[in-house]
PDB file of C-alpha atoms in Angstrom:
ATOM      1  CA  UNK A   1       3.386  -3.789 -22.271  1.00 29.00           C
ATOM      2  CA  UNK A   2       6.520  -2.846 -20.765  1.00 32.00           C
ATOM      3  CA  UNK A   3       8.130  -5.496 -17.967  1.00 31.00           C
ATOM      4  CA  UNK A   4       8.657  -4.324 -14.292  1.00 33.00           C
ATOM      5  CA  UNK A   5       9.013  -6.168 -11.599  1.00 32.00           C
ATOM      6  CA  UNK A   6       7.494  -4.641  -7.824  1.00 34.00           C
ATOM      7  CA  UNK A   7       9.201  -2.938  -5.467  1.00 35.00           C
ATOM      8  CA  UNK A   8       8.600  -5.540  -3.131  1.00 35.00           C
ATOM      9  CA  UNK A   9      10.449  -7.391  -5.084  1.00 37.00           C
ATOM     10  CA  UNK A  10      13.632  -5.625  -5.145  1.00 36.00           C
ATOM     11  CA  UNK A  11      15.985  -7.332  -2.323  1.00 40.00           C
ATOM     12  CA  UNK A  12      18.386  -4.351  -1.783  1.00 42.00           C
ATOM     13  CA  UNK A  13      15.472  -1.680  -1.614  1.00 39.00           C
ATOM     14  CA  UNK A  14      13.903  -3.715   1.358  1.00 43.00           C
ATOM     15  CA  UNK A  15      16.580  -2.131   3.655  1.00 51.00           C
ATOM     16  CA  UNK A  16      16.218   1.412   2.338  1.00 66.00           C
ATOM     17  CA  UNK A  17      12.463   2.327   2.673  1.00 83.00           C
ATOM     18  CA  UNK A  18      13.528   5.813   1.050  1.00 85.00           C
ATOM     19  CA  UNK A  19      15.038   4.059  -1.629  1.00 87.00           C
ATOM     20  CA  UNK A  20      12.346   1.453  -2.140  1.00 88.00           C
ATOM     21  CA  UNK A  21       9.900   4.910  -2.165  1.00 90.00           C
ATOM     22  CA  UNK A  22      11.579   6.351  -5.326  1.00 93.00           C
ATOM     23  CA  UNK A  23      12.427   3.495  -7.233  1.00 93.00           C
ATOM     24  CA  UNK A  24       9.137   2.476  -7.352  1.00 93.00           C
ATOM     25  CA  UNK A  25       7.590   5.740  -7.530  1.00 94.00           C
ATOM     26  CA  UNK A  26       9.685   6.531 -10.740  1.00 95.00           C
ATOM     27  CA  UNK A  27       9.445   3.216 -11.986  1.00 96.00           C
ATOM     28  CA  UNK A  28       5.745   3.485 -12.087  1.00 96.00           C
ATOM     29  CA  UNK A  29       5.591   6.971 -13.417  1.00 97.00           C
ATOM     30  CA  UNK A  30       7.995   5.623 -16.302  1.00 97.00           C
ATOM     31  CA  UNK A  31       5.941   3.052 -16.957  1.00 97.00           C
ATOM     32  CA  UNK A  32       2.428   5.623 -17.698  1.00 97.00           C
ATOM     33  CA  UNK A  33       5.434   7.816 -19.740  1.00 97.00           C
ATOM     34  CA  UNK A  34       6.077   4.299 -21.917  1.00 97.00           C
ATOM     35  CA  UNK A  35       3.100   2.519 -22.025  1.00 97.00           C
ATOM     36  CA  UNK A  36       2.237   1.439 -25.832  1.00 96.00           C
ATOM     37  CA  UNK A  37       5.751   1.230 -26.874  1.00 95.00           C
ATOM     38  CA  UNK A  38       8.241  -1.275 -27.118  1.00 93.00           C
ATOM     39  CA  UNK A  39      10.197  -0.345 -23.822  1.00 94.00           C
ATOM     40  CA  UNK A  40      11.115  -2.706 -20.851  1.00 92.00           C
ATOM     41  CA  UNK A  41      11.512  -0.961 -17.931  1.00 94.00           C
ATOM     42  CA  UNK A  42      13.293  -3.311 -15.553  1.00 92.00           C
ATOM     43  CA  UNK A  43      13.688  -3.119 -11.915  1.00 89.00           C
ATOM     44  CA  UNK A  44      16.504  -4.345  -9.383  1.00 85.00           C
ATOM     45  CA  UNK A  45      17.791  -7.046  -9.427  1.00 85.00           C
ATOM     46  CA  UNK A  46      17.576  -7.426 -13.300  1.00 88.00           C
ATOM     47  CA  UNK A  47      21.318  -7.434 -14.791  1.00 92.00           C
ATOM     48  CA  UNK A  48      22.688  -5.072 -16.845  1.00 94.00           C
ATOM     49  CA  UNK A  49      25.486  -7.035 -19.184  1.00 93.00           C
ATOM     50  CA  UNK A  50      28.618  -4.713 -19.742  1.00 94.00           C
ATOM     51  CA  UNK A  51      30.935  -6.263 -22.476  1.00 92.00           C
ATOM     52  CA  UNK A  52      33.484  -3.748 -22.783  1.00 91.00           C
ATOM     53  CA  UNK A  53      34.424  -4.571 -19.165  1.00 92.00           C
ATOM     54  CA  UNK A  54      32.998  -8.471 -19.039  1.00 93.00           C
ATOM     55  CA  UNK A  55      31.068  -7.610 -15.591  1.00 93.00           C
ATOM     56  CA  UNK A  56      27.242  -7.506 -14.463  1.00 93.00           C
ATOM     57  CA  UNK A  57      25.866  -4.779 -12.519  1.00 93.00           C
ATOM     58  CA  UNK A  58      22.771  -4.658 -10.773  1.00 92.00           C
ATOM     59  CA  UNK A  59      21.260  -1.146 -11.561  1.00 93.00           C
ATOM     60  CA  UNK A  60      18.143   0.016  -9.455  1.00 93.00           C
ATOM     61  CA  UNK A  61      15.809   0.594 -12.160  1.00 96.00           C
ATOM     62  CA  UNK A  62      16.798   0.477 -16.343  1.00 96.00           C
ATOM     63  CA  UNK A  63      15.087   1.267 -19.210  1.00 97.00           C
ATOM     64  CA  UNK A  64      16.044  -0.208 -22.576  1.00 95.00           C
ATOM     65  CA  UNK A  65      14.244   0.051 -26.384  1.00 94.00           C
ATOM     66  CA  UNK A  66      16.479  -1.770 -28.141  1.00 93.00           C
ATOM     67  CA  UNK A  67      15.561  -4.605 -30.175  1.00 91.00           C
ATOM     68  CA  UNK A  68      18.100  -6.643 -29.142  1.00 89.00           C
ATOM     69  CA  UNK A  69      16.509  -6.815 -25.361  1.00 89.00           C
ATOM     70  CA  UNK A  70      13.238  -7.083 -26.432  1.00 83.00           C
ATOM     71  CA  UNK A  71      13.386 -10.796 -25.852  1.00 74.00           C
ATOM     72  CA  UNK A  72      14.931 -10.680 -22.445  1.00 61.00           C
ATOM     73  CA  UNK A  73      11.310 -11.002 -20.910  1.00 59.00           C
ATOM     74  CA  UNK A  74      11.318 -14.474 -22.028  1.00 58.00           C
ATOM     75  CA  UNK A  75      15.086 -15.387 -21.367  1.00 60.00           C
ATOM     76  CA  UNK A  76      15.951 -17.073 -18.327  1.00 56.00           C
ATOM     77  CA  UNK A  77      18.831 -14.795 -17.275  1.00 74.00           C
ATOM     78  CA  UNK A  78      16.859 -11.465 -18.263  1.00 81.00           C
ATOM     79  CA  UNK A  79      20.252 -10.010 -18.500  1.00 90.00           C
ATOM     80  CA  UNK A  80      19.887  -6.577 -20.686  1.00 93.00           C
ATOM     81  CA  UNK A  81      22.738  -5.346 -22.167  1.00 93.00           C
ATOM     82  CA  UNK A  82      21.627  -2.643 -24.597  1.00 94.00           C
ATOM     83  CA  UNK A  83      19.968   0.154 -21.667  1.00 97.00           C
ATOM     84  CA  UNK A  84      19.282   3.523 -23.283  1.00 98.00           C
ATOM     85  CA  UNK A  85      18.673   4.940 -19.644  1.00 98.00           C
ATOM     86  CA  UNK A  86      20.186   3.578 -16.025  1.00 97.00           C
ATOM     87  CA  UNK A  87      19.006   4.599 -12.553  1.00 96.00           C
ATOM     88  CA  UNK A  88      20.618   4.211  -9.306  1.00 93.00           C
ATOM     89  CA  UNK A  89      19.492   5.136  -6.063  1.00 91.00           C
ATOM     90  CA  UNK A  90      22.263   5.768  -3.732  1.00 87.00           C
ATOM     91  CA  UNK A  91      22.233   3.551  -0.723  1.00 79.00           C
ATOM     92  CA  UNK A  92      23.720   5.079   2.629  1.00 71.00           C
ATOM     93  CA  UNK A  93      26.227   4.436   3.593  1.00 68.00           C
ATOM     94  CA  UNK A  94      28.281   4.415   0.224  1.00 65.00           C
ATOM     95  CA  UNK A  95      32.086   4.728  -0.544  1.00 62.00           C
ATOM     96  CA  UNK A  96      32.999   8.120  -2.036  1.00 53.00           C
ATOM     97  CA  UNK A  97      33.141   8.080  -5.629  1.00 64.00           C
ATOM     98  CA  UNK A  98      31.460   4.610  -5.756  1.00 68.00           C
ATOM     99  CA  UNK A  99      28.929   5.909  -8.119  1.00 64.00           C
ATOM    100  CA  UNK A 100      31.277   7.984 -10.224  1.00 69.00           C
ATOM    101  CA  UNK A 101      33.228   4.771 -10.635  1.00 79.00           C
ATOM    102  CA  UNK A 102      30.080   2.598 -11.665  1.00 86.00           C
ATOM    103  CA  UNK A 103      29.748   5.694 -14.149  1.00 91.00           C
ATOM    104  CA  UNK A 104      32.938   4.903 -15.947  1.00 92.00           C
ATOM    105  CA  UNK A 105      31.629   1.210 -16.539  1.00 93.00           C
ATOM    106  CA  UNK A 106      28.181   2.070 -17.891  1.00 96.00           C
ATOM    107  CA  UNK A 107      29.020   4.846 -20.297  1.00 94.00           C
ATOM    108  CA  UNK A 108      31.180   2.260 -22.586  1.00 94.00           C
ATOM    109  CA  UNK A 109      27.741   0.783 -23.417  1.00 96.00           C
ATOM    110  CA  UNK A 110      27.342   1.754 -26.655  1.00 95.00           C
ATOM    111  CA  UNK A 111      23.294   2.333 -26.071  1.00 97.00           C
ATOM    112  CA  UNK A 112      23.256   4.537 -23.067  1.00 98.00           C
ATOM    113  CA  UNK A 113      21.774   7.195 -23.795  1.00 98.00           C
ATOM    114  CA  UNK A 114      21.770   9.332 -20.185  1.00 98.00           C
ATOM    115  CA  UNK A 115      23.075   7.854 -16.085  1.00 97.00           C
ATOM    116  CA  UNK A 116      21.262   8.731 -13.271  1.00 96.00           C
ATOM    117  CA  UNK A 117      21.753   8.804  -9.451  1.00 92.00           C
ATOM    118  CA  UNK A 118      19.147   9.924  -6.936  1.00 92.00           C
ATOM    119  CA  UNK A 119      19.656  11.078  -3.540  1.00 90.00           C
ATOM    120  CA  UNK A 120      17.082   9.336  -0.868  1.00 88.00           C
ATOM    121  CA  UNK A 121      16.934  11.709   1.353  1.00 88.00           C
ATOM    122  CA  UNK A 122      16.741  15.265  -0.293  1.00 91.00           C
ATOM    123  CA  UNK A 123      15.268  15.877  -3.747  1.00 94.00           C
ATOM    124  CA  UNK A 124      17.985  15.954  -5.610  1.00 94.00           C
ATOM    125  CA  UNK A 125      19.215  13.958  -8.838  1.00 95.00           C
ATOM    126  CA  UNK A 126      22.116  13.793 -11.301  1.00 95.00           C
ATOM    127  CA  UNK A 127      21.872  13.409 -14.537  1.00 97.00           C
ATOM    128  CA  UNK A 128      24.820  12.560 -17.581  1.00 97.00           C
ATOM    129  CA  UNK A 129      23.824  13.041 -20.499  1.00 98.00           C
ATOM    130  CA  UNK A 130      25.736  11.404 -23.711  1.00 98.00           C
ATOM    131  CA  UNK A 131      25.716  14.907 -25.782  1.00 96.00           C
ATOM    132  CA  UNK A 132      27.739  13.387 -28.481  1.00 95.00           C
ATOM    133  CA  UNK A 133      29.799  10.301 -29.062  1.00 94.00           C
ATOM    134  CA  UNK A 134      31.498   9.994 -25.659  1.00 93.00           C
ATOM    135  CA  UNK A 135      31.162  13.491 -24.483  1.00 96.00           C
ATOM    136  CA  UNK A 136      28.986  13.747 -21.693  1.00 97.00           C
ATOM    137  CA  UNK A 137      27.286  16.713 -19.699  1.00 97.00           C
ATOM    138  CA  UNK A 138      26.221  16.518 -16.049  1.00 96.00           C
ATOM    139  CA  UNK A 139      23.218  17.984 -14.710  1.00 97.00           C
ATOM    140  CA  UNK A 140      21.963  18.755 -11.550  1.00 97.00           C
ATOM    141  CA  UNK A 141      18.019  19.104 -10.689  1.00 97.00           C
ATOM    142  CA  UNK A 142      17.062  19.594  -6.888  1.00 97.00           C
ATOM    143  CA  UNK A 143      13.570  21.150  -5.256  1.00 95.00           C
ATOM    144  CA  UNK A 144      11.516  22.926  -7.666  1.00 96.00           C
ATOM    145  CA  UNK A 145      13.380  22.023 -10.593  1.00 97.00           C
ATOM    146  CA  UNK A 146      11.716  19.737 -13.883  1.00 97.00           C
ATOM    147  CA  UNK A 147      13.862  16.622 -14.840  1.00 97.00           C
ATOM    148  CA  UNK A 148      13.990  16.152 -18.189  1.00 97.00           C
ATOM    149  CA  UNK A 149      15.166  12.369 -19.352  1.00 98.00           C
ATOM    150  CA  UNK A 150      16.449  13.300 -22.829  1.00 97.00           C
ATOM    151  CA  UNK A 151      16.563   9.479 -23.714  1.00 97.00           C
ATOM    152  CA  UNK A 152      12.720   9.176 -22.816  1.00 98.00           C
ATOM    153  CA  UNK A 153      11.197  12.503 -23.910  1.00 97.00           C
ATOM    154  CA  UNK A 154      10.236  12.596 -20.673  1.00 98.00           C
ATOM    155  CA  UNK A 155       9.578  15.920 -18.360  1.00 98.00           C
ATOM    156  CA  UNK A 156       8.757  15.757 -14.879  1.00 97.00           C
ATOM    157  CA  UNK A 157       8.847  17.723 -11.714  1.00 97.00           C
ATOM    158  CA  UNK A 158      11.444  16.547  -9.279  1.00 97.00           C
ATOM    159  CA  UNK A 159       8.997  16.697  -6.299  1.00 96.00           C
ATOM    160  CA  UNK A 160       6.652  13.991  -8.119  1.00 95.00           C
ATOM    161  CA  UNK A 161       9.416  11.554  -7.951  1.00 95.00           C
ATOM    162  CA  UNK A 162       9.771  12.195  -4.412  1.00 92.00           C
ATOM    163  CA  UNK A 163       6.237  12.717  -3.405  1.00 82.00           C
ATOM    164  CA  UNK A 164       5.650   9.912  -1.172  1.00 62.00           C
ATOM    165  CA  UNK A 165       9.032  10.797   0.641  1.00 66.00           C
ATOM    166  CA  UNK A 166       7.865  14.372   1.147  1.00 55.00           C
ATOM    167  CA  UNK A 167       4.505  13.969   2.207  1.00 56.00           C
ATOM    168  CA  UNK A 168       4.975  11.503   5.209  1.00 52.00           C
TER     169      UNK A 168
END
């Protein structure tokens, strides 16, 4: 069964009730998508480990497959370093180009597969997508679009993700 922690307990999403919303919304809908496979999906403030640049970062939400993670549930520092997916929900307000530049750390892990950001206050996401060996494509999916998570073989509509923000 795949490890998560609550949204409740993710420290930075208590300030940002739109971003607690969607993390945990799309945590738990990755979650059903994974269930009976070997996948973690990990939730603020669970470390990702990047070794090309020696530095932690903090991700939002993570989703890793890798063998070599499989143990972290039973590590002390739970640190993953091989993700095949990473999710961040921006926070407001945030430096320009703050994501872009987290963007440049996480695509020299060698398992990451696709990087994702998520607006909290529109539906709207970005997606990269590792096409080949460092080449990546960027896509855009807003209202009435389906997200497709390459990594995850997993298709959903954009609005489900935001459905608790859109229905208050």
């Amino acid at each position: 069964m795949p490890y998560s922690l609550t949204a409740e307990q993710t420290p930075l999403a208590q300030n940002y009730p739109d971003q607690k919303r969607i993390t945990h919304t799309l945590s738990q809908l990755l979650i059903q998508h994974l269930r009976g496979t070997n996948a973690i999906v990990s939730l603020h403030p669970r470390p990702v480990y990047m070794e090309a640049v020696s530095a932690y970062s903090y991700p939002d939400l993570m989703v890793t497959h890798d063998p070599r993670d499989l143990d972290c549930r039973h590590r002390l520092d739970g640190v993953i370093q091989y993700p095949c997916l990473i999710i961040d929900v921006i926070s407001y307000p945030f430096p320009p180009g703050e994501k872009l530049g987290q963007f440049d750390h996480y695509r020299q892990i060698e398992t990451l597969e696709e990087y994702v950001w998520l607006d909290p206050t529109q539906p709207k996401l970005h997606c990269w997508r590792q096409i080949e060996p460092g080449v990546w494509e960027a896509y855009l999916y807003e209202s009435g679009d389906d997200v497709y998570l390459d990594s995850l073989s997993f298709l959903i509509e954009i609005e489900a993700i935001y459905d608790q923000m859109l229905t208050r």
